[in-house]
Short mmCIF file of N, CA and C in Angstrom, two decimals:
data_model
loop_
_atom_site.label_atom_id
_atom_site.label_comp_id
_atom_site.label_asym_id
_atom_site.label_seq_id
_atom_site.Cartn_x
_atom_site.Cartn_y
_atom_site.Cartn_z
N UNK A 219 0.84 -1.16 0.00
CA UNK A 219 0.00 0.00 0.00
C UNK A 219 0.89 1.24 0.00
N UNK A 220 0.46 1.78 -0.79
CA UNK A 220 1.29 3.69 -0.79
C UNK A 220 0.79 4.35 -0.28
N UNK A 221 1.14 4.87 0.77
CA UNK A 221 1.20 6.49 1.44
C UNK A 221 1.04 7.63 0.48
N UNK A 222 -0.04 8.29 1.19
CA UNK A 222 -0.91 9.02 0.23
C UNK A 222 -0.25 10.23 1.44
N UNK A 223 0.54 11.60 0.47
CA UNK A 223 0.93 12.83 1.35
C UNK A 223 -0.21 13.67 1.22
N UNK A 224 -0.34 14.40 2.56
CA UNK A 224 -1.04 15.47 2.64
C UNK A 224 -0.49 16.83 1.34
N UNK A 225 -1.09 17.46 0.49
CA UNK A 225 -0.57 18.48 0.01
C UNK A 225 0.13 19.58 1.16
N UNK A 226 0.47 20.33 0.71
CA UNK A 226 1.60 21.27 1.66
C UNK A 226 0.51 22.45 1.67
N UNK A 227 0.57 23.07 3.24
CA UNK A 227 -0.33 23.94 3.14
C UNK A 227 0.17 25.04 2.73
N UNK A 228 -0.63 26.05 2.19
CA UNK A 228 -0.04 27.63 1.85
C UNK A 228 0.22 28.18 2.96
N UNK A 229 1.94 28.81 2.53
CA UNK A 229 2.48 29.77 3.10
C UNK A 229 1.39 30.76 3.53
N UNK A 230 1.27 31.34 4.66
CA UNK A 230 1.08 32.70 4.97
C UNK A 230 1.86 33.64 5.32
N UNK A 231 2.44 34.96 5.46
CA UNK A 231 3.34 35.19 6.23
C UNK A 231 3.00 36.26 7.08
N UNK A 232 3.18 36.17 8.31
CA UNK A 232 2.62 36.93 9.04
C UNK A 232 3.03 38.74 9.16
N UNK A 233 1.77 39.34 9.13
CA UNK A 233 1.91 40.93 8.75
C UNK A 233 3.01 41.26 9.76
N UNK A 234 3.75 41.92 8.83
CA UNK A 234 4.99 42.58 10.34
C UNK A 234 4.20 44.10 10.68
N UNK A 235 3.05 44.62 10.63
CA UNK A 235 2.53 46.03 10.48
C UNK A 235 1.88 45.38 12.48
N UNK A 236 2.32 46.94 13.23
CA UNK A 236 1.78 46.55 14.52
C UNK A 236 0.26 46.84 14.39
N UNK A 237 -0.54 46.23 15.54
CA UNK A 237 -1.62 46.44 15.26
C UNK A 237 -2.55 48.12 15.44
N UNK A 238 -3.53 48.74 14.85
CA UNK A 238 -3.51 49.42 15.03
C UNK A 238 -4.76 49.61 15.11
N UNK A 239 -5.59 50.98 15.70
CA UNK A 239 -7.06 50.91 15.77
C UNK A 239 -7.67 50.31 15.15
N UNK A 240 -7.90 50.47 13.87
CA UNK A 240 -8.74 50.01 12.82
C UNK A 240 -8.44 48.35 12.45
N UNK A 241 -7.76 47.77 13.01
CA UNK A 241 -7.36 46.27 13.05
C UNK A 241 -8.41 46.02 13.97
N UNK A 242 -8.68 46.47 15.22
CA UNK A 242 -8.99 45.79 16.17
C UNK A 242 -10.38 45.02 16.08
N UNK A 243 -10.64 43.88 16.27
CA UNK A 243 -11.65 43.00 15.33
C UNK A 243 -11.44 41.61 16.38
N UNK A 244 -12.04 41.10 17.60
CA UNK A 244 -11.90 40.01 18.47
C UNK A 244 -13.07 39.56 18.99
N UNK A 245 -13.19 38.08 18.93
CA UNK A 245 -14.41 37.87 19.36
C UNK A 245 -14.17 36.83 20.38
N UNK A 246 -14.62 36.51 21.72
CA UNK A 246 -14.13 36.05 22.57
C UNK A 246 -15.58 34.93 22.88
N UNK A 247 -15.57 33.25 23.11
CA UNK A 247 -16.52 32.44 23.72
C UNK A 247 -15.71 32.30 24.95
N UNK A 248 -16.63 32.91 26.14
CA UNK A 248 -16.74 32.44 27.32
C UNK A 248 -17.64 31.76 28.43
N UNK A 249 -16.87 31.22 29.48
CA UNK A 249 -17.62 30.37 30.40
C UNK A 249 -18.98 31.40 31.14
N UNK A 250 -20.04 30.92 31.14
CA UNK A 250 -21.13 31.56 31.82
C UNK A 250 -20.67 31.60 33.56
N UNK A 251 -19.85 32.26 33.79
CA UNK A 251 -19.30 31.77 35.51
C UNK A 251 -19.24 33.09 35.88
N UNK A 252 -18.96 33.53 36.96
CA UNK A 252 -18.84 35.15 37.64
C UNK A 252 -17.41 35.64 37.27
N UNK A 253 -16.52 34.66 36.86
CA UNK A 253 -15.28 35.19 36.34
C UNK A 253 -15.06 35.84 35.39
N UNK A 254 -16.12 34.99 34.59
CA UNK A 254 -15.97 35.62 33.00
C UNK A 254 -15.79 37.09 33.04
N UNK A 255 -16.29 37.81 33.67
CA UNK A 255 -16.41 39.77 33.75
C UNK A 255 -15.04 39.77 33.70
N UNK A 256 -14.48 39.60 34.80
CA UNK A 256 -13.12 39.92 35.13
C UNK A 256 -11.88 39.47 33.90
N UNK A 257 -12.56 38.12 33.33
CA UNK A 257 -11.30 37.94 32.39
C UNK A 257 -11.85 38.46 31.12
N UNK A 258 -13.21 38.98 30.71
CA UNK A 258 -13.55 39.64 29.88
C UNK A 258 -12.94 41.16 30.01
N UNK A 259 -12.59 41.33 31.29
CA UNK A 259 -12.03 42.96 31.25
C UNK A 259 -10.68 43.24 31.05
N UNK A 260 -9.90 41.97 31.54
CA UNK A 260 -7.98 41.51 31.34
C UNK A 260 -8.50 41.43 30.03
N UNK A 261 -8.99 40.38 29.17
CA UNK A 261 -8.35 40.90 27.60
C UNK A 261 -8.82 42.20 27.46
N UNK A 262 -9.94 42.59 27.47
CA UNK A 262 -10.15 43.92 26.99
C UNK A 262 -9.26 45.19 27.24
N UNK A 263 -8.61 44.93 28.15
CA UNK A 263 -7.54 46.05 28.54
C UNK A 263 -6.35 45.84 27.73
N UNK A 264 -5.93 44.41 27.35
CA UNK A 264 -4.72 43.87 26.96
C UNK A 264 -4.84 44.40 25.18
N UNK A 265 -5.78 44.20 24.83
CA UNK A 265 -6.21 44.21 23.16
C UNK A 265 -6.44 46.09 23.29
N UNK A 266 -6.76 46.96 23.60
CA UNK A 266 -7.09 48.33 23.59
C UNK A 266 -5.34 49.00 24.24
N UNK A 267 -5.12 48.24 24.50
CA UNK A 267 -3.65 48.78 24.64
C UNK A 267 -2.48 48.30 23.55
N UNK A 268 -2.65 47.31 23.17
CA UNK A 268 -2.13 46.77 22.03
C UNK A 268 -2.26 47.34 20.56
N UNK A 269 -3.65 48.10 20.68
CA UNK A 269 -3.78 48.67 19.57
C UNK A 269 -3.95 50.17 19.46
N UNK A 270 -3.61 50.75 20.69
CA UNK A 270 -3.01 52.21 20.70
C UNK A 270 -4.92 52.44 21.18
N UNK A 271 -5.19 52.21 21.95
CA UNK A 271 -6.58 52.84 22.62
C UNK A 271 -6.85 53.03 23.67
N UNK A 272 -6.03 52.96 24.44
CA UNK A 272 -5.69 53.12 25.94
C UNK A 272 -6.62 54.48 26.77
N UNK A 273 -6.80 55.21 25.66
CA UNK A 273 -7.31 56.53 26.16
C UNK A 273 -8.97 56.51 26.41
N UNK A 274 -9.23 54.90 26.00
CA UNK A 274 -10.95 54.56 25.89
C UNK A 274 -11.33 53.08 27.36
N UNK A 275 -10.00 53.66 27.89
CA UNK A 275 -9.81 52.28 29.03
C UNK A 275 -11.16 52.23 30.03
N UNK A 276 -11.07 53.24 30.78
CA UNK A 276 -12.09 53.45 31.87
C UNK A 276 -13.78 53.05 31.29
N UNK A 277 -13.98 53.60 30.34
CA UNK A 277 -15.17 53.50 29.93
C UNK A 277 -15.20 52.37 29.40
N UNK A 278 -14.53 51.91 28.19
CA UNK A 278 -14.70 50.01 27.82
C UNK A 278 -14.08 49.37 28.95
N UNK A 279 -13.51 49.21 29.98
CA UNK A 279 -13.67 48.06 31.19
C UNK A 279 -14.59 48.12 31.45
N UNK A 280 -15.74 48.58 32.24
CA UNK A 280 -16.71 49.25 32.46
C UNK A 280 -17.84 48.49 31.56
N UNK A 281 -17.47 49.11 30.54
CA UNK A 281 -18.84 48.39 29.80
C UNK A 281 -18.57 46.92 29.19
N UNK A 282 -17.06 46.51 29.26
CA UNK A 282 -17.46 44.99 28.84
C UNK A 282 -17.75 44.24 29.96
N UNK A 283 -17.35 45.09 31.49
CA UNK A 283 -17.89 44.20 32.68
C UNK A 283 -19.17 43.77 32.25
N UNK A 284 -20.19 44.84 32.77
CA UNK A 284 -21.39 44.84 32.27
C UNK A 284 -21.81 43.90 31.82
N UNK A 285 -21.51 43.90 30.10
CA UNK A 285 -21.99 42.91 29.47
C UNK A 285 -21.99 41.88 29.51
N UNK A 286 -20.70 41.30 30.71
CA UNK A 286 -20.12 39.85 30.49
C UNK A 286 -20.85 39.63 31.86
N UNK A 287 -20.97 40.49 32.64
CA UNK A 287 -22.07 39.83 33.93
C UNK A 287 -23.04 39.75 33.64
N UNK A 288 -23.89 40.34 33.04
CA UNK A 288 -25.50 40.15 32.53
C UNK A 288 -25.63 39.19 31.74
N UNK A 289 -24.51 38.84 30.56
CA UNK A 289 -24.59 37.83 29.83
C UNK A 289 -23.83 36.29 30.71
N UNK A 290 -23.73 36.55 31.85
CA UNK A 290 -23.26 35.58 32.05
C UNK A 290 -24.12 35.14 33.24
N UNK A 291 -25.42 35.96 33.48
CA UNK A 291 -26.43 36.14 34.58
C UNK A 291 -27.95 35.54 33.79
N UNK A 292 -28.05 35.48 32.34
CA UNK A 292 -29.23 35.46 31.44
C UNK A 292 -28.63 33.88 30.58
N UNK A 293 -27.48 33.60 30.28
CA UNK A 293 -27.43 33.06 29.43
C UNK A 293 -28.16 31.56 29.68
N UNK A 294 -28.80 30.83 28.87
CA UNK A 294 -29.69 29.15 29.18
C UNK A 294 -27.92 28.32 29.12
N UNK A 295 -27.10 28.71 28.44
CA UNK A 295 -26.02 27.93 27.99
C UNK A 295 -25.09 27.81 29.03
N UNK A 296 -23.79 26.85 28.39
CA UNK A 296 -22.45 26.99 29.90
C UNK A 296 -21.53 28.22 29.28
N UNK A 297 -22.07 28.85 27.72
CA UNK A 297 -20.93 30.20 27.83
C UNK A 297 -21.85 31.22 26.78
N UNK A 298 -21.09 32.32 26.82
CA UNK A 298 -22.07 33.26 25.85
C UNK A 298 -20.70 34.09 24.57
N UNK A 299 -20.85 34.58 23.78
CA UNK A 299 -20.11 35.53 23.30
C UNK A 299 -20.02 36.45 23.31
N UNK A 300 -18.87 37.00 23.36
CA UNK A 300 -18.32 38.69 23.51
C UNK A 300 -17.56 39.03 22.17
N UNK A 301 -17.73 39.97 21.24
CA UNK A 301 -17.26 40.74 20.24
C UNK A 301 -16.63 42.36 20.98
N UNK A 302 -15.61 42.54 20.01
CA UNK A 302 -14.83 43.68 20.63
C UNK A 302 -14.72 44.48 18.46
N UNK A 303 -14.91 45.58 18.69
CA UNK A 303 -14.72 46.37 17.25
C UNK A 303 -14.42 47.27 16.90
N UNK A 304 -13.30 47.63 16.55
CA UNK A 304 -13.25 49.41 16.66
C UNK A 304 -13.70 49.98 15.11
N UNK A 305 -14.20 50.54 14.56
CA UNK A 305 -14.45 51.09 13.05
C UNK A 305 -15.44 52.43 13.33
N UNK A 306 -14.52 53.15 12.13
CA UNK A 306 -15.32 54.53 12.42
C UNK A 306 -14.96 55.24 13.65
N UNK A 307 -14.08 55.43 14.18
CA UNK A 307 -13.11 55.93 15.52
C UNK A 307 -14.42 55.40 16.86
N UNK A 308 -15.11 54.19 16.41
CA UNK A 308 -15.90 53.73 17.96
C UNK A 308 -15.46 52.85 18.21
N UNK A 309 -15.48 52.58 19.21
CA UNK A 309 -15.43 51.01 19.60
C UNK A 309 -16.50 50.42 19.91
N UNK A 310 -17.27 49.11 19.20
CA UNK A 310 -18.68 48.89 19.24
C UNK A 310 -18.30 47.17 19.90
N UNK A 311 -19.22 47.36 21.28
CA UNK A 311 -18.98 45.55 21.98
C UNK A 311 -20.18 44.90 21.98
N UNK A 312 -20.28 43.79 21.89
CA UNK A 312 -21.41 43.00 21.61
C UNK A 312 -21.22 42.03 22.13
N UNK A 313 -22.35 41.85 23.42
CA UNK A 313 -22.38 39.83 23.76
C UNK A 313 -23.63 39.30 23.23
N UNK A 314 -23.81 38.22 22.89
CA UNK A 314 -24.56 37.11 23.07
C UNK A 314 -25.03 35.89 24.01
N UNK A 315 -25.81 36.26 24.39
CA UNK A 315 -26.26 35.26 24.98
C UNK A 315 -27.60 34.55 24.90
N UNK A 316 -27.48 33.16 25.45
CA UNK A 316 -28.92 32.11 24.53
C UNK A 316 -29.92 32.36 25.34
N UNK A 317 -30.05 33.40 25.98
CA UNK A 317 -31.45 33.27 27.01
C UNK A 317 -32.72 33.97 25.12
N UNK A 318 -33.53 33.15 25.02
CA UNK A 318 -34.73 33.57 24.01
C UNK A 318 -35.51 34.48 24.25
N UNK A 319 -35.95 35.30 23.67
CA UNK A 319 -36.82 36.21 23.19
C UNK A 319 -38.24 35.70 23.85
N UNK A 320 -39.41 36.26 25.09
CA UNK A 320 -40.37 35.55 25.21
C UNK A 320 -41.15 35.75 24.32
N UNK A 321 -42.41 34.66 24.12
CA UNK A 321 -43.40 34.84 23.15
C UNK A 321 -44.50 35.49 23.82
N UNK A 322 -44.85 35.44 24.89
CA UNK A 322 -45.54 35.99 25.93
C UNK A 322 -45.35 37.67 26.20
N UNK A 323 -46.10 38.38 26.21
CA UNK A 323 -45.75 39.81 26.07
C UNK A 323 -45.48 40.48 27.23
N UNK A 324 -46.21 39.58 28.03
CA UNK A 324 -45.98 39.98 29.71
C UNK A 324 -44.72 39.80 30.31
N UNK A 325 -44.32 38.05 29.80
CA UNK A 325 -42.76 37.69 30.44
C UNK A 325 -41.79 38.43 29.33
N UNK A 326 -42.23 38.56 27.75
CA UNK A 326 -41.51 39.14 27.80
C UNK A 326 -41.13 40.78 28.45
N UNK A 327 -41.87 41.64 28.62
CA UNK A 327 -41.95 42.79 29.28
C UNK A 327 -41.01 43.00 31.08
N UNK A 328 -41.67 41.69 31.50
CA UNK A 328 -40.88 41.37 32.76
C UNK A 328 -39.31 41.44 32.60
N UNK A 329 -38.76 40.44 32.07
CA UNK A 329 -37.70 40.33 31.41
C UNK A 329 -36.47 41.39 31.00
N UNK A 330 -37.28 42.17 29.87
CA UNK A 330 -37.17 43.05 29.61
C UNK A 330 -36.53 44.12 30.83
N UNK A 331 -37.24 44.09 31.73
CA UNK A 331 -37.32 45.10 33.06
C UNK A 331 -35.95 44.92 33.89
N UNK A 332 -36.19 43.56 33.85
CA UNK A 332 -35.07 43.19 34.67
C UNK A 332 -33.58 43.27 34.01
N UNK A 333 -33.16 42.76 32.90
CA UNK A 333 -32.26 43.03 32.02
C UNK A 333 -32.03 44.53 32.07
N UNK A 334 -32.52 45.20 31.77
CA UNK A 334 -32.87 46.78 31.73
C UNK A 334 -32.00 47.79 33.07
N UNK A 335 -32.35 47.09 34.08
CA UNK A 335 -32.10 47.29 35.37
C UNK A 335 -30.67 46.80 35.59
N UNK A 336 -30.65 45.06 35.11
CA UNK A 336 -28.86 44.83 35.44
C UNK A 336 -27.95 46.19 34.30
N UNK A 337 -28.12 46.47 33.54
CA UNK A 337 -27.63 46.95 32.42
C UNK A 337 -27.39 48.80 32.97
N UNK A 338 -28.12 49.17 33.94
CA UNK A 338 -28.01 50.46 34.35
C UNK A 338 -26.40 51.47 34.31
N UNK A 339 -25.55 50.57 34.88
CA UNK A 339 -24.21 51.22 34.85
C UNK A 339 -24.01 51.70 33.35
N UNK A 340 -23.67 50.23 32.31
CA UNK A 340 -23.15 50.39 31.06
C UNK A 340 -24.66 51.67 30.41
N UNK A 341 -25.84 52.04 30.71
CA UNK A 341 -26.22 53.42 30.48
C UNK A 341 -25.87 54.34 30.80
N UNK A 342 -25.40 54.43 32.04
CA UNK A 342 -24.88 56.04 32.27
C UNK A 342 -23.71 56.21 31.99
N UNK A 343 -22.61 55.03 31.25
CA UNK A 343 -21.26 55.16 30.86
C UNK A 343 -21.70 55.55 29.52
N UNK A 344 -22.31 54.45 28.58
CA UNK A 344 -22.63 54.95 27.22
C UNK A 344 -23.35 56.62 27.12
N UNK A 345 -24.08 56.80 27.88
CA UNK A 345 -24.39 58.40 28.22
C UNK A 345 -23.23 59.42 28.51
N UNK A 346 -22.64 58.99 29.35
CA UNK A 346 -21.56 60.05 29.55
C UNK A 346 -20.53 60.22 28.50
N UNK A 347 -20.34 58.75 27.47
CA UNK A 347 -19.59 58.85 26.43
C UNK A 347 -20.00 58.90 25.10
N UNK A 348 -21.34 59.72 24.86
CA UNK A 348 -22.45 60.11 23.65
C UNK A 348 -22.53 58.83 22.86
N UNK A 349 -22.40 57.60 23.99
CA UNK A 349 -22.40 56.43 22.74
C UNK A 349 -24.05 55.77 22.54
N UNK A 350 -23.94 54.21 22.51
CA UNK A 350 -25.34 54.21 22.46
C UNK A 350 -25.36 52.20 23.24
N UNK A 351 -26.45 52.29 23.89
CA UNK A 351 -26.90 50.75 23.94
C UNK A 351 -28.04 50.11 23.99
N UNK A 352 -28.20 48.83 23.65
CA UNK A 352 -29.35 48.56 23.99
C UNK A 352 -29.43 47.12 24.32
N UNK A 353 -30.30 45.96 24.18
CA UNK A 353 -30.49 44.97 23.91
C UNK A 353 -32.13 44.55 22.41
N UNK A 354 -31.43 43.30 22.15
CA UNK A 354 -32.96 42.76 21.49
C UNK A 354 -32.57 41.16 20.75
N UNK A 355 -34.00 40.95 20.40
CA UNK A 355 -33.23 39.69 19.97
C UNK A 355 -31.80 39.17 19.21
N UNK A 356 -31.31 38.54 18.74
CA UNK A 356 -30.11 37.94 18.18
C UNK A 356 -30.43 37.60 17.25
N UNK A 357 -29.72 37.83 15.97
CA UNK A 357 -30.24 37.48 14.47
C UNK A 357 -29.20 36.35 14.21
N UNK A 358 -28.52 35.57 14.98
CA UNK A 358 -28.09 34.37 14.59
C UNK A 358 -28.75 33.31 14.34
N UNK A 359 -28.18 32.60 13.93
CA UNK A 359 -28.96 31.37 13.62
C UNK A 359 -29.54 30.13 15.18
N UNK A 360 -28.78 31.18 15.93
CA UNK A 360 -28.64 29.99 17.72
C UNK A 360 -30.05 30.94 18.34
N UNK A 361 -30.37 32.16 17.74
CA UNK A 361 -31.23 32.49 18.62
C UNK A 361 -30.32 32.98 20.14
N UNK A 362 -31.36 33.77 20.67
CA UNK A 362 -31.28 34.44 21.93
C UNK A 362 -30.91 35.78 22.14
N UNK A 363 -30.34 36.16 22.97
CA UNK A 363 -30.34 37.80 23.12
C UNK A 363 -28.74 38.76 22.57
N UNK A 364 -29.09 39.68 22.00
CA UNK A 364 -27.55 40.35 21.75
C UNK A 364 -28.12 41.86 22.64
N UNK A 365 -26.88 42.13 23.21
CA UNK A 365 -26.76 43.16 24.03
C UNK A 365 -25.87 44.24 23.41
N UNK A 366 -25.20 45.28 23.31
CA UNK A 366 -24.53 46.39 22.88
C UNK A 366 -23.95 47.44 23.36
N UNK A 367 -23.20 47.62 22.87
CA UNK A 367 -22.87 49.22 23.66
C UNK A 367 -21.72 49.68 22.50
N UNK A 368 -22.21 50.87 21.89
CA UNK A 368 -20.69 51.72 21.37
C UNK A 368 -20.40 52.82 21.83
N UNK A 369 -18.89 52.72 22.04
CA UNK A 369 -18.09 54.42 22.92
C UNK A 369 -17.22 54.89 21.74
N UNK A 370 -17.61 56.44 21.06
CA UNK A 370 -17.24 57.07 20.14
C UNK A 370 -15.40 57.12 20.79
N UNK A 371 -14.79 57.29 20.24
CA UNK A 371 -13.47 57.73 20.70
C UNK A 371 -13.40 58.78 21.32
N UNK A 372 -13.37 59.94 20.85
CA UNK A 372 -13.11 61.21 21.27
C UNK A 372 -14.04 61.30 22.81
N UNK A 373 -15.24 61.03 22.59
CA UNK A 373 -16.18 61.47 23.98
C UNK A 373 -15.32 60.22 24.87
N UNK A 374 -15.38 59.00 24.89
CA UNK A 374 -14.64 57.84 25.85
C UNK A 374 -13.39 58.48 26.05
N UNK A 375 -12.15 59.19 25.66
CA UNK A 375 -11.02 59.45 25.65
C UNK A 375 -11.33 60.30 27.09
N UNK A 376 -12.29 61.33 26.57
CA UNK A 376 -12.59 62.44 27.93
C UNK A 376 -13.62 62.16 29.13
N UNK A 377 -14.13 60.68 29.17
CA UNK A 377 -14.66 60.13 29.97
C UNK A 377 -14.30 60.62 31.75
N UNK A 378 -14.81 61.42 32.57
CA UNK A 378 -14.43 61.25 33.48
C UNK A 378 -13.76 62.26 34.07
N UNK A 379 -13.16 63.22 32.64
CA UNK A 379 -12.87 64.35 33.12
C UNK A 379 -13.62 65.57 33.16
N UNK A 380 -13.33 66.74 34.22
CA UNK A 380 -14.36 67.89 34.55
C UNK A 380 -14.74 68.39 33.16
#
């Protein structure tokens, strides 16, 4: 019998260009656990410094806490997703998580309320940094909830000061 070789895979070669705002493009699956916030906020600090954004720190820790506790407080699953994006000088974050959309207008409304309520901080950060958030259903194919928040650069840069 002859040995059949794998073809050789294509070269890539890796960009020597450092990374820079407009690179920044990461999407993170994490464990639904109380940790997740915290290690959702270590990369997020690690990747915004890496790519020269350091000046948007206070306000994105802040709001990917947020997201990664609520999504990690709602989700039906053992993890949810976190997206990180910078385009257009914002930085736009997005989790997912599988908790569904009710069909019920009441639970969903309830729901609604309560989500609404965990989510209070990442409003008055996206407020103070003219950005924007919300939640609603998830247009994936898995179903469940996507959450949001974008911090313009310039307003997040001055986050905090008089």
């Amino acid at each position: 019998m002859r040995a059949t070789r794998c073809p050789a895979a294509p070269t890539y070669p890796a960009d020597p260009a450092p990374p820079i705002p407009e690179t920044l493009a990461y999407s993170l699956t994490l464990p639904a656990a109380l940790a997740s916030a915290a290690l959702a906020r270590a990369t997020t600090r690690e990747v915004l410094r890496a790519h020269g954004l350091a000046d948007m720190l206070d306000p994105a820790l802040q709001a990917v806490g947020e997201l990664a506790a609520v999504a990690s407080q709602f989700t039906e699953s053992s993890n949810y997703y976190l997206t990180l994006r910078y385009r257009f000088s914002t930085l736009r974050l997005i989790a997912y998580d599988s908790h569904p959309r009710h069909t019920s207008p009441h639970l969903a409304t309830a729901c609604d309320t309560r989500r609404r309520a965990a989510l209070r901080v990442l409003a008055c950060v996206c407020r103070a940094c003219d950005g924007t958030w919300g939640f609603g259903e998830a247009r994936e194919p898995g179903g469940g909830t996507r959450m949001w928040a974008t911090l313009p650069r310039a307003s997040a840069a001055a986050y905090g000061a008089p």
